[in-house]
Short mmCIF file of C-alpha atoms and ligand atoms in Angstrom, two decimals:
data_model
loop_
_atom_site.label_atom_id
_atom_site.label_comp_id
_atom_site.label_asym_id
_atom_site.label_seq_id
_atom_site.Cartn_x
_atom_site.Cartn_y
_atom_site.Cartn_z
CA UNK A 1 88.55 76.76 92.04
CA UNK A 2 88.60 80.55 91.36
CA UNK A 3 91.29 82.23 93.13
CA UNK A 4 90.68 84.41 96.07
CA UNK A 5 91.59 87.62 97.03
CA UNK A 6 92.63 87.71 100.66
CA UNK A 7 92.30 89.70 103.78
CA UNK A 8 95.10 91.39 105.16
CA UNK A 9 96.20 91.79 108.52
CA UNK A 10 97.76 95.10 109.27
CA UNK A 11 99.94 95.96 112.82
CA UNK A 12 98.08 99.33 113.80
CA UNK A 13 99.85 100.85 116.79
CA UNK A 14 98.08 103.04 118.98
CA UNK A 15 96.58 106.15 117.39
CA UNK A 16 95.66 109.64 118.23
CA UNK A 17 92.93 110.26 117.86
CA UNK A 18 91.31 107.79 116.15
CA UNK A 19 90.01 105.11 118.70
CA UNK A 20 90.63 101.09 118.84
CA UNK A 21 87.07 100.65 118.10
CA UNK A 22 86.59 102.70 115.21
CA UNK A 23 89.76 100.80 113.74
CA UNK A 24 88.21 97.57 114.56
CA UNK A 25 84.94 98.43 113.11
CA UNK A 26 86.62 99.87 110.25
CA UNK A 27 88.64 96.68 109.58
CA UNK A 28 85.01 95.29 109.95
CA UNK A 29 84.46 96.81 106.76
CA UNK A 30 87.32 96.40 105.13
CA UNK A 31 86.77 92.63 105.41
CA UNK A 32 83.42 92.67 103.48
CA UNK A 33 85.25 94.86 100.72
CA UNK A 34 87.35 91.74 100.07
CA UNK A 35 84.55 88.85 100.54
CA UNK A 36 82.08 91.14 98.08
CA UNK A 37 85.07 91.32 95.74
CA UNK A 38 85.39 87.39 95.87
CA UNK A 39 81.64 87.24 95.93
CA UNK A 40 81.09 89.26 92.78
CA UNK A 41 83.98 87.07 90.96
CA UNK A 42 82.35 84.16 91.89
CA UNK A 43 78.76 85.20 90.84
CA UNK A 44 80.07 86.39 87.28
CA UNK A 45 81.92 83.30 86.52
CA UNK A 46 79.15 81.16 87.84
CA UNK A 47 76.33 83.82 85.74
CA UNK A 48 78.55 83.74 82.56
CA UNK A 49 77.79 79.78 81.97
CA UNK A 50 74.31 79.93 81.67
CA UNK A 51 73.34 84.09 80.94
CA UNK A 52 72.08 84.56 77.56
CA UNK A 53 74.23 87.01 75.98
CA UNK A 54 71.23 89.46 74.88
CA UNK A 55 70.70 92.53 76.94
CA UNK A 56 67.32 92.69 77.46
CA UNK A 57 66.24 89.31 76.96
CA UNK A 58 64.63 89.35 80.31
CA UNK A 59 66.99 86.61 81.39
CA UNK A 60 67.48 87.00 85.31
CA UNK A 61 71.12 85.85 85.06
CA UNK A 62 72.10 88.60 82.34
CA UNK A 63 70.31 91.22 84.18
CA UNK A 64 72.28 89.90 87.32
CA UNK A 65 75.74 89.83 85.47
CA UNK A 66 75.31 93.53 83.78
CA UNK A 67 74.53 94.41 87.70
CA UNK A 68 77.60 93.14 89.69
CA UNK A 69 79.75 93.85 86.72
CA UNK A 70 78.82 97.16 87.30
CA UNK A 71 79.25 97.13 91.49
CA UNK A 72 82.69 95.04 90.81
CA UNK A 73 84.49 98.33 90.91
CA UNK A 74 82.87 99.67 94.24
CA UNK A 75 83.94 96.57 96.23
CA UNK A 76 87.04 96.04 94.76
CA UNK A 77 88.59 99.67 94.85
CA UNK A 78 86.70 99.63 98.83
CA UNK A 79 88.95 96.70 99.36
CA UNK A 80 92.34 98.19 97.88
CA UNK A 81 91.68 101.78 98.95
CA UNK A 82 91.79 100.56 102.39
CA UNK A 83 94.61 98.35 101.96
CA UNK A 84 96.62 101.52 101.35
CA UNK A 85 95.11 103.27 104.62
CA UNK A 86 95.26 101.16 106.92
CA UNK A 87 99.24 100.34 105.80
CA UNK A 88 99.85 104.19 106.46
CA UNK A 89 99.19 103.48 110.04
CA UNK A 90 101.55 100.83 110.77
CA UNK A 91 104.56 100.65 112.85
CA UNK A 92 103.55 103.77 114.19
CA UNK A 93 104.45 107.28 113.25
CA UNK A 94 107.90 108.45 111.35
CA UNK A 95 108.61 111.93 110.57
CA UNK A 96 108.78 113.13 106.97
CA UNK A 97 112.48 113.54 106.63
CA UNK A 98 114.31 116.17 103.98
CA UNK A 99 115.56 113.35 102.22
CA UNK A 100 112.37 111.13 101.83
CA UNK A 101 111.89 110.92 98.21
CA UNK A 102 108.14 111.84 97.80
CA UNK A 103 109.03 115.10 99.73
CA UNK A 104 111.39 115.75 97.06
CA UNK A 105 109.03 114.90 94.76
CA UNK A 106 106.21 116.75 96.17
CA UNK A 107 108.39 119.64 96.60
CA UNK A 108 109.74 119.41 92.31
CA UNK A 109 105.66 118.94 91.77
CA UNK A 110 104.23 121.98 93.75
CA UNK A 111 107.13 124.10 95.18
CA UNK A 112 106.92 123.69 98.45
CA UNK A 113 105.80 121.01 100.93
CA UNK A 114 103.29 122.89 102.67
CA UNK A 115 101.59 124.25 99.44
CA UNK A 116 100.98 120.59 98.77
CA UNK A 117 99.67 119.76 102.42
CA UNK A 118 97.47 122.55 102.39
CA UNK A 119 96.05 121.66 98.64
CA UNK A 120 95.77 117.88 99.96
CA UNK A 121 93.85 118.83 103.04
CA UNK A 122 91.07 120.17 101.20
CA UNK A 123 91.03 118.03 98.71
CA UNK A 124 89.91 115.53 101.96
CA UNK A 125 87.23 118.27 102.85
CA UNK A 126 85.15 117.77 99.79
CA UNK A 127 81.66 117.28 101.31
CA UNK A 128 80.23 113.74 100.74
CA UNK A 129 81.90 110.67 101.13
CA UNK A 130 85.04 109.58 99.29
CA UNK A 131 88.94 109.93 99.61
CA UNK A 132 91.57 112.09 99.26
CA UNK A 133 94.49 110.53 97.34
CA UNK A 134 97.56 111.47 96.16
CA UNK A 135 98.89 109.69 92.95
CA UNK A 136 102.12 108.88 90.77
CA UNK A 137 101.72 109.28 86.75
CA UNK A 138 104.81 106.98 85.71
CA UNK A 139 103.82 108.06 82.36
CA UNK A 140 104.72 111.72 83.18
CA UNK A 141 106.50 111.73 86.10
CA UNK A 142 104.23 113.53 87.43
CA UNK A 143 102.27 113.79 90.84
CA UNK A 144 98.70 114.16 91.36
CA UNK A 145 95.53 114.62 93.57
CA UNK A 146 92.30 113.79 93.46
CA UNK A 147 89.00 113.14 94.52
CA UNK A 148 87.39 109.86 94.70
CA UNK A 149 83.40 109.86 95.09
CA UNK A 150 82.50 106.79 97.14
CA UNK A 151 85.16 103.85 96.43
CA UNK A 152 85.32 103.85 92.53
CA UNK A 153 84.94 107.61 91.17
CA UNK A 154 87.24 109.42 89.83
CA UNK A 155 90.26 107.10 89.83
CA UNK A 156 93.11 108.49 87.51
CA UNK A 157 93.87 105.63 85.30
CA UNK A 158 97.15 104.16 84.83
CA UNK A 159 98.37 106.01 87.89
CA UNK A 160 99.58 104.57 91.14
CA UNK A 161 98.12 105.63 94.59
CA UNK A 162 101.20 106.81 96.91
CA UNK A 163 98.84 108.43 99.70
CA UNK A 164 95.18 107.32 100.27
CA UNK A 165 92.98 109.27 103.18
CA UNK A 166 89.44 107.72 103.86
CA UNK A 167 86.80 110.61 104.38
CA UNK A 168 83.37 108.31 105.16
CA UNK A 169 82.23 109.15 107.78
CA UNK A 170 82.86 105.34 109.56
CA UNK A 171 86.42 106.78 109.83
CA UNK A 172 85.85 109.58 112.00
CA UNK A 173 82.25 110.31 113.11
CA UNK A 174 82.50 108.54 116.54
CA UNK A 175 85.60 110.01 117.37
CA UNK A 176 85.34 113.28 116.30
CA UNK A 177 81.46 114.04 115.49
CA UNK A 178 80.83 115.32 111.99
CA UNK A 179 81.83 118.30 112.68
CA UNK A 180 85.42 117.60 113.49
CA UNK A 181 86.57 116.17 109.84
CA UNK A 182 89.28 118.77 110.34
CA UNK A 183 90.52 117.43 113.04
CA UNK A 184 90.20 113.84 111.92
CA UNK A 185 92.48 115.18 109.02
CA UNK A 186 95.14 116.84 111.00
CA UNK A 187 95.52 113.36 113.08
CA UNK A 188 95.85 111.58 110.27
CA UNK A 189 99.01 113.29 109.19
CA UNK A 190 100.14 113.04 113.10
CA UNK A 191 99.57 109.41 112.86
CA UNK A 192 101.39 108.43 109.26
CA UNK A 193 104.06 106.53 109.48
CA UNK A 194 105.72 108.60 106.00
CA UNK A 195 108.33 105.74 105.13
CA UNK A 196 105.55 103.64 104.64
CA UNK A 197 104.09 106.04 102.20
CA UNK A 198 107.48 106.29 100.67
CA UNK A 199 107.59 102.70 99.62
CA UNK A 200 104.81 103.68 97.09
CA UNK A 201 106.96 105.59 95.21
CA UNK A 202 110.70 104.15 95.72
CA UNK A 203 109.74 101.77 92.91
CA UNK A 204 109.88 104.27 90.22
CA UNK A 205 113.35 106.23 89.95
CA UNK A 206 112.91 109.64 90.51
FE1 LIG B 301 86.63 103.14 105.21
#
């Protein structure tokens, strides 16, 4: 029996902004992250008995595989990205004290807090759909942002997410309309709870 990733429950207060029903059609989604992750494992391994190993060979299970190897990314960064999200929310909002470590560490990385915020919130207005995500280079000691397209592109390898913002449109559009991804943004940062972004980085001694 293959193991199987699992589907995690998250306690999501009340939020502004963003309604109950976006969050439960959101978690909607989130859920068939994780079963198409499980899914895909299961097809390879299944696949990988009988595929012939020759690319091109016309064999439907080796066309298959070379497919879902390639989507195993998608579904399986959709189902961790959102793991990270939706854990931002919980236990409800905390203020971002002096002392929290990531300020600190924001602050050592770009100066000031608010440079960073600013720089971030952009980031999270690239047009198309994606995420905005904020990362820890252990290898460094360093802390970055980025872009992701979709679920899957433009990861920074070898890095560890600390702040993940979901910009598809599921996560906002009925709540805000498409034109209010601004506004979507500044709630989100009204409705983190910042210890619980902390924890992402209290691992690593800074
Ligand atoms: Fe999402």
């Amino acid at each position: 029996m293959l193991k199987q990733f699992e589907e995690k429950k998250f306690n999501i207060p009340k939020l502004k902004g963003i309604s109950a029903k976006t969050t439960e059609e959101h978690l909607k989604l989130y859920s068939g992250y994780v079963k198409n992750t499980n899914v895909i494992l299961a097809k390879i391994d299944e696949y990988s008995e009988d595929a012939e190993p020759i690319v091109g060979s016309g064999d439907e299970h080796t066309y298959a595989l070379g497919e879902i190897r390639r989507r195993f990314s998608f579904e399986f960064d959709g189902m961790r990205n959102h793991e990270y999200y939706f854990a931002h929310f919980e236990s409800g909002p905390t203020a971002l004290t002096a002392k929290n470590i990531l300020r600190k560490a924001i602050e050592k990385e770009w100066g000031n807090f608010d440079k960073w915020l600013a720089r971030f919130k952009s980031i999270a207005l690239t047009r198309g759909i994606g995420w905005a995500m904020l990362y820890y280079d252990s290898h460094t000691e360093r802390l970055l942002n980025a872009w992701v397209d979709e679920q899957h592109l433009g990861h920074l390898t070898g890095l560890a997410p600390i702040l993940a913002l979901d910009m598809w449109e599921h996560s906002y559009v009925a709540d805000y309309k498409p034109s209010g991804k601004k506004d979507y943004i500044e709630d989100f940062f009204v409705n983190l709870n910042w210890q619980n972004v902390e924890k992402h980085i209290k691992e690593y001694s800074l």
